[in-house]
Amino acid sequence: MLTTLVLLTATTLLSHNAHLVLASLPTLKLSGSPSLPADSSYPLSPALASFSIETAFFEEFVGNTSSPNTLTRNLLENLKARTGTPAEVRIGGITADSTYWDPNLNVSLSNFIDKTGALQNTTIGPGFWNSVKLLPEGTKITMNLDLQDLDYQGALSVATAALKGLSTQLVGFEIGNEPDHYLSFTPKNYTNVWATWAKNISTTLKLNGPEFQIAATAEDPLWPYTAPGASSQLDCVSALAAGANNAGIVKTCSEHTYQYSVCDPPRIAVATLPNLVNHTRLAVYLDLWQPRIKSVRAQLGPESFVIGEYNSVSCSGKDGVSNTFGQALWLLDTTFYAASLNVSRLYIHQGGPLALQSSTQLNHGGLSFYDLWYPVQNLNGPVKVFPSYSAYLFVTETLGQSKSLRISNIYPGRQSNGSTITTALGDQSAGQLVAYGFWDDASPSGHKFPTKLALLNLEIFNQTQSAPRPSSVFDISAFLRDSNQPVTIRRLQAPGADVKEANVTTWAGQNFASGLASGKLVEEKVSGGKIKLQASEAALVF
């Protein structure tokens, strides 16, 4: 099995006290060939770091033509400026399955909230598409349609309006959000409905080629893969096996990942910052998807598997975890590790707590603690940017204008079966130190040396700690053509992993608390191939 070794060792890891303090590894000497590894990814999408915005909360984030949200616009434009390509946006989530079209609606979006305060449904009208057009020019949109009501005409009406309102900006439809959570769907009966709808919508709207994203499922793959129920899970692979693409209508497959949760008390207890900010735990989790990623890519093409909705903690995040600089480090590691597994794009979810998600969830009202920013004042706080936004700045600056960049996890690297190397199998840093290499097909050096390195020190250091801040040295000399040649470094920094403020979180010396860069750009030149990183810090090396 692909992940047998890694998951057995992870069981031991996860059973240990989450607050166990591990000694810093003073120096990590990266070893191995500097040339492009055999396990390197397909060329990375410039929209690798994308967004999913909950339908019901879309206008809180983007605004409307009468009152555009300039904070959201500026933050998204910052990302586009670095890659030349805007982040893609999936409009959807749990409220997509209760979103209806009204051609006569005199506002662009209307939410029906009952007397208990629960959001029951959302109605959109013609003005909604003008709100979508407030996103940066060229933003590609995937529109999530209602499946749960089993109302084909309702789904078709939204699809028809979206195509008319967005034209070429619309790149795909997704029928249903997390259908493995309702209507007792199996791969077979889900496919019977889904494939029929997708084919009929394609025919009615005269779509050219496959334009549908399948699955959008919520449940993690069962482990071991031979466990009862594992083969009958509804997911991308099982839906394709059931014939979902017999008519050639599937463009991409999407599955959702939330590593932790506050949907119920048992999971609330383990959704902690030390558990979140650890490479071994992250990699063990994402490795569960490796067989599905490989199967989907073999059937649909190299860019066909996406994580269409994800974040750190489901049911809207956790205060003190999801709104911290620690989440920024987790987001950086998650994006790069998923990319190294050939996930084409990741859409980080933005929205607010919903009463219909869980009767035992931690959060109620306001916007989600895992949002990268609060575009409007709400029950959980004022308008503000959170530290985790800066992780997407790091990612987009790594991608740059290249369309031919490949990634590989250099440290801790992979076992022969493709799974991450764990502490028990040789990761001397216990999941605290991580290194990624980037090779550019278009670079003059070809595949002989990486053009960039991303170095992460995930050791937890909180600003409230009185002890000196630990540090580790990455020796990258084995990956440099000339170790005496100076390298350029840009750092992602904050006073600690527990920081919640963007005005003390800096990317290359600048903060983005206002939505725009503030402060002087800071770059370092270092010779000798040794890069020192403090605990809870990351660096991009050119």
XYZ file of C-alpha atoms in Angstrom:
542
model
C 0.000 0.000 0.000
C 1.213 3.485 -0.829
C 1.089 4.939 2.673
C 1.471 1.922 4.945
C 4.771 2.903 6.529
C 4.036 6.580 6.974
C 0.623 6.075 8.509
C 1.777 3.467 10.994
C 4.449 5.809 12.268
C 2.000 8.700 12.289
C -0.260 6.826 14.666
C 2.524 6.866 17.211
C 3.252 10.516 16.512
C -0.328 11.647 16.923
C -0.799 9.771 20.178
C 1.864 11.823 21.890
C 1.124 14.956 23.886
C 0.431 17.732 21.412
C 2.322 20.209 23.591
C 5.527 18.193 23.731
C 8.441 20.602 23.258
C 11.127 19.262 20.934
C 14.678 20.551 20.938
C 15.726 22.547 17.888
C 17.910 20.865 15.326
C 20.895 23.263 15.220
C 21.891 22.589 11.606
C 20.135 20.755 8.816
C 22.433 19.955 5.919
C 20.363 19.335 2.827
C 21.821 16.476 0.824
C 21.225 14.767 -2.484
C 21.567 15.640 -6.136
C 20.766 19.262 -7.042
C 19.195 18.169 -10.332
C 15.463 17.855 -10.915
C 14.240 14.853 -8.901
C 12.305 12.025 -10.518
C 9.374 12.744 -8.181
C 9.096 16.408 -9.151
C 5.674 17.789 -10.032
C 4.065 18.692 -13.300
C 4.640 22.416 -14.093
C 2.810 24.467 -11.473
C -0.295 26.457 -12.282
C 0.104 30.227 -11.792
C -3.282 29.996 -10.017
C -2.023 27.346 -7.577
C -3.114 29.560 -4.657
C -6.810 30.139 -5.355
C -9.999 30.822 -3.372
C -13.384 29.308 -2.598
C -15.884 31.897 -1.361
C -19.115 30.779 0.286
C -22.017 31.785 -1.957
C -24.067 33.386 0.824
C -21.067 35.472 1.952
C -19.793 36.398 -1.507
C -20.881 40.026 -1.340
C -19.483 40.457 2.176
C -16.111 39.747 0.587
C -16.396 41.363 -2.828
C -19.087 43.975 -2.299
C -21.395 45.089 -5.114
C -21.362 47.754 -7.780
C -22.771 50.334 -5.352
C -20.165 49.554 -2.714
C -17.167 47.553 -3.971
C -14.907 46.094 -1.277
C -11.557 47.722 -1.938
C -9.725 45.660 0.686
C -10.603 42.406 -1.075
C -9.762 43.886 -4.456
C -6.360 45.132 -3.296
C -5.434 41.854 -1.608
C -6.304 39.861 -4.731
C -4.519 42.325 -7.012
C -1.363 41.881 -4.914
C -1.379 38.188 -5.780
C -2.086 38.782 -9.449
C 0.784 41.282 -9.652
C 3.258 38.577 -8.658
C 2.210 35.895 -11.138
C 0.522 37.873 -13.891
C -2.485 35.583 -13.427
C -5.332 36.178 -10.958
C -6.223 33.557 -8.381
C -9.206 31.509 -9.510
C -12.438 31.724 -7.504
C -14.943 28.971 -6.850
C -18.283 30.433 -5.740
C -19.836 27.744 -3.588
C -19.864 25.800 -0.367
C -22.674 24.464 1.781
C -24.979 27.370 0.869
C -24.699 26.554 -2.850
C -27.113 23.682 -2.205
C -29.721 26.221 -1.131
C -29.005 28.992 -3.645
C -31.738 29.903 -6.122
C -32.059 32.175 -9.147
C -34.619 34.980 -9.400
C -34.419 37.019 -12.627
C -36.612 39.700 -11.041
C -34.629 40.167 -7.844
C -34.016 43.879 -7.301
C -30.852 43.278 -5.267
C -27.913 41.185 -6.371
C -28.019 38.709 -3.459
C -30.503 38.074 -0.666
C -30.106 35.698 2.285
C -33.155 34.370 4.121
C -32.394 34.115 7.841
C -35.056 32.586 10.080
C -36.135 33.810 13.537
C -33.471 31.619 15.198
C -30.746 33.366 13.219
C -30.080 30.396 10.930
C -29.375 31.139 7.274
C -31.860 28.974 5.366
C -31.331 29.905 1.716
C -29.807 32.403 -0.690
C -31.315 34.008 -3.760
C -29.244 35.666 -6.470
C -30.391 37.932 -9.276
C -28.929 39.571 -12.406
C -26.888 42.047 -10.379
C -24.899 39.197 -8.815
C -22.791 38.746 -11.927
C -21.819 42.429 -11.803
C -20.531 41.796 -8.279
C -18.453 38.873 -9.576
C -16.926 41.191 -12.169
C -15.481 43.304 -9.337
C -12.804 40.612 -8.943
C -9.482 41.320 -10.686
C -9.718 41.310 -14.458
C -9.292 37.822 -15.879
C -10.406 35.971 -12.734
C -11.686 32.531 -13.725
C -14.898 31.406 -11.995
C -16.241 27.965 -11.115
C -19.927 28.114 -10.140
C -21.329 25.634 -7.617
C -24.920 24.523 -8.380
C -27.616 23.099 -6.095
C -27.864 19.298 -6.082
C -29.339 18.567 -2.665
C -32.863 19.721 -3.614
C -32.818 17.404 -6.664
C -34.305 20.293 -8.649
C -32.729 20.073 -12.090
C -34.575 23.114 -13.426
C -33.314 25.164 -10.493
C -29.706 24.134 -11.152
C -30.130 24.787 -14.878
C -31.513 28.271 -14.238
C -28.441 29.250 -12.195
C -26.120 27.708 -14.805
C -27.883 29.529 -17.633
C -27.729 32.852 -15.812
C -24.052 32.355 -14.920
C -23.074 31.634 -18.514
C -24.979 34.672 -19.739
C -23.691 36.923 -16.982
C -20.044 35.856 -16.971
C -19.397 34.549 -20.489
C -15.753 33.516 -20.913
C -14.943 34.346 -17.292
C -16.882 31.208 -16.336
C -14.651 28.139 -16.681
C -16.668 25.419 -15.002
C -19.678 24.181 -13.075
C -19.749 22.067 -9.957
C -23.024 20.246 -9.223
C -23.513 19.889 -5.481
C -21.303 20.630 -2.484
C -20.094 17.691 -0.383
C -22.738 15.272 -1.704
C -21.281 12.503 0.442
C -23.042 14.280 3.335
C -26.616 14.064 2.044
C -29.262 11.989 0.231
C -27.445 8.725 1.079
C -25.541 9.024 -2.183
C -23.439 6.084 -3.330
C -21.024 6.312 -6.256
C -23.656 4.687 -8.484
C -26.785 6.684 -7.621
C -24.789 9.929 -7.371
C -23.367 9.307 -10.827
C -26.803 8.470 -12.244
C -28.043 11.916 -11.202
C -24.855 13.935 -11.644
C -23.928 12.629 -15.099
C -27.464 13.072 -16.415
C -27.627 16.657 -15.176
C -24.158 17.537 -16.446
C -24.846 16.096 -19.896
C -28.218 17.834 -20.149
C -26.813 21.190 -18.998
C -23.974 20.829 -21.516
C -26.452 20.132 -24.309
C -28.886 22.882 -23.330
C -26.193 25.530 -22.990
C -24.237 24.260 -26.024
C -21.020 24.023 -24.008
C -17.861 23.313 -25.950
C -15.946 20.470 -24.364
C -16.002 19.256 -20.758
C -16.855 22.046 -18.319
C -17.766 20.154 -15.131
C -15.926 19.586 -11.880
C -17.031 16.375 -10.224
C -17.286 15.180 -6.612
C -16.549 18.144 -4.271
C -16.654 15.531 -1.506
C -15.888 16.120 2.167
C -14.857 12.825 3.762
C -11.185 11.897 4.038
C -10.091 8.641 2.384
C -10.464 5.729 4.796
C -7.293 4.053 6.004
C -6.265 1.357 5.445
C -7.570 1.318 1.920
C -8.854 -2.224 2.531
C -10.951 -1.100 5.529
C -14.697 -1.822 5.411
C -16.389 0.918 3.411
C -13.190 2.293 1.850
C -13.948 1.031 -1.635
C -17.558 2.242 -1.488
C -16.763 5.844 -0.515
C -18.130 8.518 -2.825
C -15.153 10.357 -4.289
C -13.590 11.355 -7.589
C -12.296 7.896 -8.426
C -15.433 5.960 -7.485
C -17.648 8.369 -9.426
C -15.488 8.024 -12.521
C -15.535 4.254 -12.114
C -19.333 4.416 -11.974
C -19.390 6.081 -15.384
C -19.547 9.786 -14.565
C -17.389 10.665 -17.557
C -18.899 8.306 -20.092
C -20.167 11.322 -22.039
C -16.822 13.154 -21.837
C -18.165 15.950 -19.636
C -15.738 15.881 -16.682
C -12.982 18.491 -16.821
C -11.630 18.250 -13.275
C -12.168 16.417 -10.005
C -12.368 18.198 -6.661
C -12.141 16.929 -3.109
C -12.140 18.957 0.116
C -9.555 18.831 2.884
C -9.887 20.115 6.432
C -7.106 18.678 8.554
C -8.844 19.530 11.842
C -12.380 20.426 12.937
C -14.460 22.158 15.595
C -17.721 20.580 14.426
C -17.925 18.484 17.628
C -16.245 18.364 21.072
C -13.871 15.421 20.467
C -12.317 17.133 17.455
C -12.301 20.554 19.103
C -9.874 19.163 21.687
C -7.194 18.231 19.139
C -7.472 21.337 16.936
C -4.425 23.013 18.507
C -1.663 25.184 17.110
C 1.141 22.651 17.805
C -0.868 19.927 16.068
C -1.546 22.165 13.070
C 1.964 23.512 12.545
C 3.819 20.253 11.960
C 4.945 18.898 8.619
C 4.651 15.217 9.529
C 1.010 15.537 10.552
C 0.248 17.553 7.425
C 2.035 15.208 5.039
C 0.553 12.077 6.587
C -2.881 13.629 6.096
C -2.427 14.702 2.468
C -0.668 11.441 1.573
C -4.053 9.748 1.992
C -5.047 11.301 -1.349
C -2.048 10.113 -3.359
C -3.773 7.092 -4.978
C -6.775 9.222 -5.957
C -4.604 11.986 -7.403
C -2.701 9.479 -9.534
C -5.863 7.745 -10.729
C -7.651 10.972 -11.669
C -4.632 12.374 -13.501
C -4.249 9.132 -15.446
C -7.881 9.365 -16.572
C -8.396 13.097 -17.084
C -4.978 14.653 -17.562
C -2.108 16.140 -15.544
C -3.961 19.219 -14.236
C -7.259 17.537 -13.384
C -7.121 17.031 -9.611
C -7.851 20.073 -7.443
C -8.538 20.643 -3.781
C -11.632 22.717 -4.479
C -12.234 23.748 -0.868
C -9.895 23.571 2.102
C -8.779 25.218 5.268
C -7.187 24.342 8.574
C -10.208 23.654 10.805
C -13.703 22.844 9.525
C -16.863 24.495 10.876
C -15.266 27.928 10.444
C -11.920 27.597 12.174
C -10.739 28.075 15.734
C -9.796 31.306 17.482
C -6.128 31.242 18.475
C -5.354 28.633 15.820
C -6.819 29.514 12.426
C -6.350 33.279 12.741
C -2.660 33.164 13.682
C 0.746 33.341 12.059
C 0.950 29.626 12.763
C -1.819 29.139 10.201
C 0.283 31.136 7.713
C 3.106 28.613 8.122
C 0.624 25.726 7.835
C -0.893 27.285 4.705
C 2.516 27.653 3.115
C 3.465 24.041 3.853
C 0.039 22.753 2.780
C 0.129 24.562 -0.567
C 3.634 23.442 -1.416
C 3.236 19.864 -0.224
C -0.052 19.443 -2.124
C 1.611 20.885 -5.218
C 4.435 18.376 -4.839
C 1.763 15.632 -4.997
C 0.439 17.104 -8.271
C -2.617 18.854 -6.891
C -3.120 21.430 -9.639
C -4.852 24.196 -7.630
C -6.008 24.711 -4.049
C -9.024 26.900 -3.231
C -8.876 28.159 0.348
C -12.381 28.606 1.712
C -13.681 31.954 2.977
C -17.050 32.537 4.618
C -18.801 32.369 7.975
C -20.285 29.910 10.500
C -23.506 28.250 9.389
C -26.064 26.790 11.768
C -26.834 23.967 9.353
C -23.273 22.597 9.454
C -23.421 20.999 12.897
C -25.570 21.168 16.025
C -22.475 20.734 18.211
C -20.047 23.116 16.491
C -17.968 25.663 18.343
C -18.703 28.729 16.220
C -21.901 30.710 15.681
C -22.323 33.982 13.800
C -19.929 36.466 12.238
C -17.240 35.488 9.761
C -14.969 32.460 10.015
C -11.821 32.439 12.127
C -9.984 30.808 9.229
C -10.656 33.634 6.758
C -7.512 35.320 5.441
C -9.161 38.679 6.044
C -12.383 40.202 7.348
C -13.727 42.385 4.521
C -16.447 43.864 6.743
C -16.997 44.379 10.451
C -18.756 41.367 11.952
C -19.483 39.620 15.267
C -15.958 38.195 15.360
C -14.115 41.440 14.814
C -13.469 44.571 12.751
C -12.241 44.817 9.188
C -8.734 43.377 9.224
C -6.165 41.248 7.449
C -4.853 38.133 9.184
C -1.266 36.812 9.123
C -2.177 33.849 6.920
C -2.739 36.125 3.906
C 1.021 36.616 3.709
C 1.483 32.906 2.983
C -0.242 33.422 -0.369
C 2.138 36.316 -1.070
C 5.024 33.915 -0.462
C 3.467 31.295 -2.771
C 2.733 33.700 -5.615
C 6.155 35.280 -5.396
C 7.678 31.807 -5.578
C 5.680 31.066 -8.730
C 6.505 34.432 -10.262
C 5.765 34.856 -13.961
C 6.945 31.347 -14.794
C 4.593 28.794 -16.336
C 7.206 26.040 -16.182
C 8.166 25.756 -12.518
C 8.289 22.315 -10.896
C 8.414 21.508 -7.177
C 9.847 18.707 -5.070
C 10.020 18.200 -1.327
C 13.742 18.072 -0.551
C 13.421 17.603 3.200
C 12.277 15.406 4.779
C 11.699 13.940 1.314
C 9.887 10.773 0.343
C 10.131 7.075 1.017
C 10.457 4.718 -1.934
C 6.669 4.243 -1.835
C 6.097 7.970 -2.320
C 4.986 8.794 1.218
C 6.634 11.412 3.382
C 9.581 10.494 5.575
C 8.495 10.597 9.204
C 10.459 11.073 12.414
C 10.753 7.325 12.905
C 12.101 6.920 9.385
C 14.735 9.626 9.415
C 13.250 13.101 9.849
C 15.609 14.365 12.523
C 13.566 17.556 12.973
C 10.341 15.753 13.993
C 8.337 17.593 11.366
C 9.689 21.033 12.242
C 12.095 21.739 9.368
C 10.963 21.571 5.754
C 12.643 22.399 2.443
C 11.172 22.580 -1.061
C 13.077 23.004 -4.290
C 11.816 24.642 -7.493
C 13.238 23.874 -10.919
C 12.276 25.863 -14.006
C 12.051 24.140 -17.377
C 12.741 27.513 -18.994
C 15.819 28.322 -16.876
C 19.253 28.484 -18.563
C 20.482 25.948 -15.999
C 17.687 23.630 -17.070
C 17.144 20.890 -14.549
C 20.661 20.877 -13.117
C 19.989 23.197 -10.164
C 16.889 24.650 -8.499
C 16.142 28.303 -9.201
C 14.463 28.789 -5.808
C 14.237 27.096 -2.427
C 11.508 27.490 0.201
C 12.734 26.867 3.749
C 10.325 26.499 6.676
C 11.100 26.349 10.389
C 7.808 25.160 11.893
C 9.028 24.906 15.469
C 6.426 26.697 17.572
C 7.565 29.901 19.229
C 4.892 32.134 20.745
C 5.337 35.852 21.383
C 4.294 35.210 24.988
C 7.314 32.983 25.643
C 10.040 34.519 27.781
C 12.806 32.104 26.715
C 15.140 33.057 23.846
C 13.746 32.280 20.428
C 15.361 29.113 19.035
C 16.767 28.944 15.535
C 18.097 26.409 13.046
C 20.519 26.672 10.161
C 19.716 25.227 6.733
C 22.885 24.325 4.842
C 21.810 24.512 1.199
C 25.293 24.406 -0.336
C 24.642 21.056 -2.050
C 21.939 22.743 -4.127
C 24.012 25.724 -5.268
C 26.141 25.796 -8.422
C 28.707 27.827 -6.457
C 28.391 27.966 -2.658
C 30.331 31.250 -2.637
C 27.826 32.901 -4.926
C 25.487 35.088 -2.835
C 21.829 34.082 -2.733
C 18.926 36.467 -2.214
C 16.542 35.831 0.666
C 13.040 37.118 1.449
C 11.537 36.157 4.809
C 8.052 35.535 6.181
C 8.176 36.685 9.807
C 6.134 37.555 12.884
C 6.915 37.909 16.612
C 5.460 34.437 17.185
C 3.200 31.689 15.886
C 0.347 32.926 18.088
C 0.298 36.424 16.517
C -3.094 37.437 15.082
C -2.144 40.810 13.623
C -1.081 41.520 10.059
C 0.653 44.780 11.016
C 3.430 42.800 12.752
C 3.485 40.035 10.134
C 5.919 40.825 7.368
C 6.712 39.410 3.973
C 10.106 40.663 2.787
C 9.970 43.374 5.433
C 6.558 44.707 4.406
C 3.197 44.291 6.105
C -0.137 44.188 4.302
C -2.499 45.144 7.121
C -4.135 47.833 4.981
C -4.355 45.610 1.914
C -1.372 47.366 0.350
C 2.331 46.994 1.055
C 3.599 49.144 3.924
C 7.265 49.585 4.746
C 10.514 49.097 2.888
C 11.134 45.909 0.941
C 13.852 43.920 2.701
C 16.116 41.427 0.930
C 19.266 39.803 2.254
C 22.353 38.603 0.421
C 24.010 35.574 1.994
C 27.147 33.731 0.890
C 28.377 30.351 2.027
C 25.137 28.438 1.604
C 23.985 28.591 5.226
C 20.626 30.192 6.020
C 19.570 30.786 9.627
C 15.840 30.681 10.390
C 14.219 31.421 13.706
C 11.519 29.150 15.087
C 8.191 29.967 13.362
C 9.734 31.590 10.285
C 10.034 30.830 6.572
C 12.309 32.065 3.816
C 12.311 32.102 0.029
C 15.806 31.739 -1.417
C 16.522 32.932 -4.954
